[in-house]
Short mmCIF file of N, CA and C and ligand atoms in Angstrom, two decimals:
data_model
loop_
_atom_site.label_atom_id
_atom_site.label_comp_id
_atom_site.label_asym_id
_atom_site.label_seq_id
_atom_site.Cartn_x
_atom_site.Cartn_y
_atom_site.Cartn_z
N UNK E 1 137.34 62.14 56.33
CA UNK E 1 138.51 61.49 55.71
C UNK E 1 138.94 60.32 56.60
N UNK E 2 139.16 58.85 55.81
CA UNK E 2 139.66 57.80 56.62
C UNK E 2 141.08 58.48 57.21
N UNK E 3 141.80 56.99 58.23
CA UNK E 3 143.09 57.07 58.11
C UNK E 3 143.62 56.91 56.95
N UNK E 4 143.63 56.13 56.29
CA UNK E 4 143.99 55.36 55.10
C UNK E 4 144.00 56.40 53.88
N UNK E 5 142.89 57.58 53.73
CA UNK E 5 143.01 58.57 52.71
C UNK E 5 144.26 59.28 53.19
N UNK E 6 144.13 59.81 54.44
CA UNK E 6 144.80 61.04 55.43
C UNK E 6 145.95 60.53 55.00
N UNK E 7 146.84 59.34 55.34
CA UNK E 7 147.90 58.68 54.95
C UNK E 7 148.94 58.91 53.21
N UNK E 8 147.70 58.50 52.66
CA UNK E 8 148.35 59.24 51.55
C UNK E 8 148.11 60.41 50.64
N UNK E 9 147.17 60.88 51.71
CA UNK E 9 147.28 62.33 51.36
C UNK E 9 148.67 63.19 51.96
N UNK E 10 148.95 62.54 53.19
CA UNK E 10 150.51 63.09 53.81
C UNK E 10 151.40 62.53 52.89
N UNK E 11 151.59 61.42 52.16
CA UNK E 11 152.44 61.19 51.42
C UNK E 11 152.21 62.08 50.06
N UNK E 12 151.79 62.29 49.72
CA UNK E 12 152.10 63.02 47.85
C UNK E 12 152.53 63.84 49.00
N UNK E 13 151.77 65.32 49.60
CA UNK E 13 152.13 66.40 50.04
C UNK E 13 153.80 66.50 50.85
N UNK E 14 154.30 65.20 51.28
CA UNK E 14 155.80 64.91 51.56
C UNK E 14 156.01 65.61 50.28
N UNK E 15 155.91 64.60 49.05
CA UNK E 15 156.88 64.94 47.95
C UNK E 15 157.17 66.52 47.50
N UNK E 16 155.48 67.22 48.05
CA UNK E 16 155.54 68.42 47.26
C UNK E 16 156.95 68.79 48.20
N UNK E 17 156.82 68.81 49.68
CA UNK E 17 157.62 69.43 50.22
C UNK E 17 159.07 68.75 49.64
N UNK E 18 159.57 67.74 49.77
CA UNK E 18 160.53 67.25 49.32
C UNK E 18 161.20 68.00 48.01
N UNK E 19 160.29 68.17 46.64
CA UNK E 19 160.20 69.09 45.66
C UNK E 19 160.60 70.46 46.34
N UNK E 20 160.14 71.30 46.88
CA UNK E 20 160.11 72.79 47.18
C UNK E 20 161.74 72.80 47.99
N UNK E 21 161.93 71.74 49.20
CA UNK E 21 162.96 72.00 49.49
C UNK E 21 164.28 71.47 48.61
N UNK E 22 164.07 71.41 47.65
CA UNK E 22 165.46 70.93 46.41
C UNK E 22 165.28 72.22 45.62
N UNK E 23 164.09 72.77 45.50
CA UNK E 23 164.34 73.67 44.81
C UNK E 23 164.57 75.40 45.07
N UNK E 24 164.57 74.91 46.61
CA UNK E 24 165.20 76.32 47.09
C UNK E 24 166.76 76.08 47.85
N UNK E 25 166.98 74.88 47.23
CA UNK E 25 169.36 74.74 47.70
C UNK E 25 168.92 74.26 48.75
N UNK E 26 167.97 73.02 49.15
CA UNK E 26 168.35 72.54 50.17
C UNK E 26 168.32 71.03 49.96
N UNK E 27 168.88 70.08 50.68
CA UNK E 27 168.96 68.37 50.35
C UNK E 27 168.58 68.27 51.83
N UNK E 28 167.41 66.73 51.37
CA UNK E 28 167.15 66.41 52.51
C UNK E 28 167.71 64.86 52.58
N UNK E 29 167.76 64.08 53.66
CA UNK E 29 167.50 62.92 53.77
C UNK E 29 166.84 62.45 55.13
N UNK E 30 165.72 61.43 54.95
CA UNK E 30 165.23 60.76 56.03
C UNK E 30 165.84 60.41 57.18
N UNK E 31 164.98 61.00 58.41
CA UNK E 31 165.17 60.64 59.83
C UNK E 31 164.07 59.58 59.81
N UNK E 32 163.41 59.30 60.82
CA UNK E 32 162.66 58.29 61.28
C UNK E 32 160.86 58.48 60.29
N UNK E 33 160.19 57.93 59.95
CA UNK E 33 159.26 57.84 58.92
C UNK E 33 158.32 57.46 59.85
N UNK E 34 157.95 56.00 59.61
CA UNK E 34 156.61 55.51 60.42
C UNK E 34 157.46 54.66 61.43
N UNK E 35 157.16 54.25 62.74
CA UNK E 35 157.50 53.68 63.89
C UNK E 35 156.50 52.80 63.99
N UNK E 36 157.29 51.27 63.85
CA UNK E 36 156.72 50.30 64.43
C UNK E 36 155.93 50.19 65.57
N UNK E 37 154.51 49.57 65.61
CA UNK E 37 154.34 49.59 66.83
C UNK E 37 155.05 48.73 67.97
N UNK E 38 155.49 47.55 67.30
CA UNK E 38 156.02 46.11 67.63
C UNK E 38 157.25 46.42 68.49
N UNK E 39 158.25 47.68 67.72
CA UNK E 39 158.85 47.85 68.47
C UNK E 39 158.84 49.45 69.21
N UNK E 40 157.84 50.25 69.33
CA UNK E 40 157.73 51.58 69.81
C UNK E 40 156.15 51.36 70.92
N UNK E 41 155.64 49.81 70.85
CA UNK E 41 154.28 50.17 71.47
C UNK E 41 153.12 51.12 70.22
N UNK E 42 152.03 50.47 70.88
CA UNK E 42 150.72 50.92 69.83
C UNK E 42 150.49 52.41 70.70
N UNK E 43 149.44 52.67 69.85
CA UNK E 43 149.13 54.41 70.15
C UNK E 43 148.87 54.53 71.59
N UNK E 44 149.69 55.66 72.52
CA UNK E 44 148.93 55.41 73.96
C UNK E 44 149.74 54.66 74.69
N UNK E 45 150.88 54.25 74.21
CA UNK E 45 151.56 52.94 75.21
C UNK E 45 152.61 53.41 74.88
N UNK E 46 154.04 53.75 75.91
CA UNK E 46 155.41 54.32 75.80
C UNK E 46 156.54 53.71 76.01
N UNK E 47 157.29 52.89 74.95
CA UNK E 47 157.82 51.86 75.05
C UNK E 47 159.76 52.12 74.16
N UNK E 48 159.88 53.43 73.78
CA UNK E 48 160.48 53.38 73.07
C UNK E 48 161.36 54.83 73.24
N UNK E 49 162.01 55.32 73.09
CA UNK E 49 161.96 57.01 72.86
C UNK E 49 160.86 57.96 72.16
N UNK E 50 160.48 56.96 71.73
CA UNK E 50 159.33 57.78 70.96
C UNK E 50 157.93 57.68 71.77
N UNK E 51 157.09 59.16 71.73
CA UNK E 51 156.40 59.55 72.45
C UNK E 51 155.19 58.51 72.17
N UNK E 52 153.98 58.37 73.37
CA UNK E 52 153.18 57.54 73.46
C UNK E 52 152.04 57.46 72.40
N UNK E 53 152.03 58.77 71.94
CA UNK E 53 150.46 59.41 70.88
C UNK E 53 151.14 59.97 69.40
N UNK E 54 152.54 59.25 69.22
CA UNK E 54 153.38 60.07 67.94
C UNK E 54 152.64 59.93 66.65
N UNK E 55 152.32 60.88 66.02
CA UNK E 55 151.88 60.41 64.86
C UNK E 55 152.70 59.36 63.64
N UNK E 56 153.82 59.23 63.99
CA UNK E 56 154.88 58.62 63.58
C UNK E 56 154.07 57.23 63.82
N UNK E 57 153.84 56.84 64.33
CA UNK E 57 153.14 55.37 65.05
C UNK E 57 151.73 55.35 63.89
N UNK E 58 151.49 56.30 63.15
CA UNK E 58 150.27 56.49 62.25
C UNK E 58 150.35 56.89 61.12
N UNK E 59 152.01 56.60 60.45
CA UNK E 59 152.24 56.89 59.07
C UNK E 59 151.98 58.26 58.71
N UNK E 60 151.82 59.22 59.84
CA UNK E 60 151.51 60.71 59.53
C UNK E 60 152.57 61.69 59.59
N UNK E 61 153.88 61.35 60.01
CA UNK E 61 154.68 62.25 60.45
C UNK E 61 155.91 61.76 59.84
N UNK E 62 157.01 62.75 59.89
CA UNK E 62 158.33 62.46 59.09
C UNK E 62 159.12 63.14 59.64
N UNK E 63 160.18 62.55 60.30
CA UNK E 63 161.59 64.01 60.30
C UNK E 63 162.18 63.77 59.09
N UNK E 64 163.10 65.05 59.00
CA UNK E 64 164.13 65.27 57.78
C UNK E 64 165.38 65.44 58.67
N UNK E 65 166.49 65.36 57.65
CA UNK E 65 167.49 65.82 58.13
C UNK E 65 168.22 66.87 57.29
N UNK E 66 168.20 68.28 57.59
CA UNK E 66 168.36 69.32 56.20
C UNK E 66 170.04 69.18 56.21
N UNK E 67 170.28 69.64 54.70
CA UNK E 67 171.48 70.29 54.71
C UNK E 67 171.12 71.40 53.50
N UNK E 68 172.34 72.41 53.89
CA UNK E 68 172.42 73.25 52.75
C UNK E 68 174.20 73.50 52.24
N UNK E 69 174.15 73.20 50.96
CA UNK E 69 175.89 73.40 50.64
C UNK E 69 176.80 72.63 51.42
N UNK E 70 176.04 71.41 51.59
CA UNK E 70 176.67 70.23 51.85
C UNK E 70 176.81 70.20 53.03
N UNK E 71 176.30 71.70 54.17
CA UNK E 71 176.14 71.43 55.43
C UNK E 71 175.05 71.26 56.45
N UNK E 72 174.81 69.72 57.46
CA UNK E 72 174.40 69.78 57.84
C UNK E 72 173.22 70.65 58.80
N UNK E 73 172.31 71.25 58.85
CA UNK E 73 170.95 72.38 59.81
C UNK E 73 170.66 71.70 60.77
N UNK E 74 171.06 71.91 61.95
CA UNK E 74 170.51 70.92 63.12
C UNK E 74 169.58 71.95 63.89
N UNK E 75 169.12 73.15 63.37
CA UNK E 75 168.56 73.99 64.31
C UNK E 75 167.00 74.16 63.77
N UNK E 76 165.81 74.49 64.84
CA UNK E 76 164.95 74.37 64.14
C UNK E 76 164.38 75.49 63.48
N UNK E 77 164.92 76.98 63.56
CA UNK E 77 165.16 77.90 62.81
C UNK E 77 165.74 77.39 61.33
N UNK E 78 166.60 76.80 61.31
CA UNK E 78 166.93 76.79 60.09
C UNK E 78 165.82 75.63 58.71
N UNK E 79 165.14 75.24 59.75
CA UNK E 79 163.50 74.44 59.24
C UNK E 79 162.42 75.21 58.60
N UNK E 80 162.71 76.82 59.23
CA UNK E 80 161.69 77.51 59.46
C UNK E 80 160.88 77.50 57.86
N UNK E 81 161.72 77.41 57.18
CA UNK E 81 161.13 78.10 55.33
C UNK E 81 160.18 76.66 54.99
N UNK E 82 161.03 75.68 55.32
CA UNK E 82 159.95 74.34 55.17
C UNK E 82 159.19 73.60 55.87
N UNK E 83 159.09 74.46 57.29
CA UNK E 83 158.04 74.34 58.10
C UNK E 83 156.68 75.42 57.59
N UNK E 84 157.09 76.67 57.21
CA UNK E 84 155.86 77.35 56.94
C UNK E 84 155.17 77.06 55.59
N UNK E 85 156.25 76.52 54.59
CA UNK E 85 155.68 76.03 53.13
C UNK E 85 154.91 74.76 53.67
N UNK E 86 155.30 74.12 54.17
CA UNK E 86 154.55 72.96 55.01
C UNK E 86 152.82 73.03 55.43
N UNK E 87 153.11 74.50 56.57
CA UNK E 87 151.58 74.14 57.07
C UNK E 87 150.76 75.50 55.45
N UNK E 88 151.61 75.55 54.91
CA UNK E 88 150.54 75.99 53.95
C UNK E 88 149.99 75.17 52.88
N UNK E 89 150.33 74.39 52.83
CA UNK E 89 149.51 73.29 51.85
C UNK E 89 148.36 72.55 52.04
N UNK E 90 148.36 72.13 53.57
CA UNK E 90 147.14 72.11 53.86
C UNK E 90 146.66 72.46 55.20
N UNK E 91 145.17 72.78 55.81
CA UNK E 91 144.84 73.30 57.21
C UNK E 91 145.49 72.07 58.53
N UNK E 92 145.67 70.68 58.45
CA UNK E 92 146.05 69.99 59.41
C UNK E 92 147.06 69.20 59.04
N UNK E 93 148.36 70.46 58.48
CA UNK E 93 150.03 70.30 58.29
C UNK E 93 149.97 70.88 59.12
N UNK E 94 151.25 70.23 60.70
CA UNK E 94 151.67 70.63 61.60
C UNK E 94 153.67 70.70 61.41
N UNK E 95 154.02 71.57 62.45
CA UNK E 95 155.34 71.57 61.89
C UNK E 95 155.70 71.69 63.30
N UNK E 96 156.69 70.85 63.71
CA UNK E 96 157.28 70.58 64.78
C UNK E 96 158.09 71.68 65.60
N UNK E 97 158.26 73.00 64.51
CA UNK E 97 158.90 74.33 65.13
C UNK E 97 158.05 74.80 66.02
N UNK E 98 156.85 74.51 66.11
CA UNK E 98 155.48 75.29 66.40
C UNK E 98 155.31 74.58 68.07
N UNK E 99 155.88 73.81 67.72
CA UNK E 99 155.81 72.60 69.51
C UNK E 99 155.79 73.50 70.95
N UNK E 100 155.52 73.34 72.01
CA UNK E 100 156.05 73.82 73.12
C UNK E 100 157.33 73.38 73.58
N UNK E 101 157.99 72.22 72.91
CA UNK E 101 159.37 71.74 72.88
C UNK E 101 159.82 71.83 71.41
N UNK E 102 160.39 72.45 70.85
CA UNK E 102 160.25 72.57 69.40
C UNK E 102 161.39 71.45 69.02
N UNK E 103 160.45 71.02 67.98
CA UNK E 103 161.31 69.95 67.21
C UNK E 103 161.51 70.21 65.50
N UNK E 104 161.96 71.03 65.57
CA UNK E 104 161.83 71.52 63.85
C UNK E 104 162.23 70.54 62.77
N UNK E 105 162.45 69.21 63.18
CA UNK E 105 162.66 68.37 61.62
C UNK E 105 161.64 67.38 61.61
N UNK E 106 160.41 67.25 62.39
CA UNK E 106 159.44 66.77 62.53
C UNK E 106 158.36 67.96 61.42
N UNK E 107 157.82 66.24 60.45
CA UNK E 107 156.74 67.32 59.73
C UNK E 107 155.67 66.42 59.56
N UNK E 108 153.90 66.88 59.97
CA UNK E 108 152.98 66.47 60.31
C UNK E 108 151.77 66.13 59.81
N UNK E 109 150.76 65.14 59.78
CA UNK E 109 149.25 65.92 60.28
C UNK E 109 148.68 65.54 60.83
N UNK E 110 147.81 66.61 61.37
CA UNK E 110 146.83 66.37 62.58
C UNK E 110 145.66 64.79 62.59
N UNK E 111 145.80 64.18 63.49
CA UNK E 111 145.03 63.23 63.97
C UNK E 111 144.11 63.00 64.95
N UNK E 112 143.38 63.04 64.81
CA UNK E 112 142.41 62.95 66.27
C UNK E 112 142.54 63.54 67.51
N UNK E 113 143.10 65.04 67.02
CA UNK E 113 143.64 65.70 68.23
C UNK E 113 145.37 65.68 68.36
N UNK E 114 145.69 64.77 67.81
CA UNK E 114 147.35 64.55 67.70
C UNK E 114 148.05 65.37 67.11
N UNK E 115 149.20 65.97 66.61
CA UNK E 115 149.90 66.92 66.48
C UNK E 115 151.69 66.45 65.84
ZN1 ZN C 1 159.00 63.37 64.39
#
């Protein structure tokens, strides 16, 4: 698979998730999507808050920002239902709960070893 397939193959599979989490009472709206390199540095180079190898830098990664009943989820437990519907859709959906620093509103896929 190119980048370029991989890419929008992460995009429809966003929507499914996007879909699943409306239809279990939850609203999302966008955190950070794809990261410039221009202003975050190209892959490998750390120029920004954002990490040097982010898949974010590769149109592969997405945070959300959940709410439920109009209240904000800042925890990554409370990710957990659309982190695991996540890596079940496909084998290289990663979910940011899973991290050794967990970032639960980060949602993924695997790249060349990337995460
Ligand atoms: Zn992220």
């Amino acid at each position: 698979m190119t980048l370029g397939q991989k890419q929008r193959k992460f995009t429809r599979m966003i929507a499914q998730l996007i879909e699943y989490a409306y239809a279990n009472g939850y609203e999302l709206t966008f955190g950070d999507a794809y990261r410039d390199p221009r202003l975050h540095g190209d892959i490998g180079v750390k120029k920004s808050y954002s990490s040097a190898s982010s898949l974010h830098k590769s149109r592969l990664a997405v945070d959300f920002n959940l709410f439920k009943g109009g209240q904000y989820l800042t925890t990554t437990e409370a990710h957990r239902p659309l982190g695991e519907f996540w890596k079940s859709l496909h084998p290289d959906c990663c979910w940011g709960g899973d991290f050794s620093s967990p970032d639960g509103n980060h949602y993924s896929m695997e790249w060349q070893g990337r995460k």
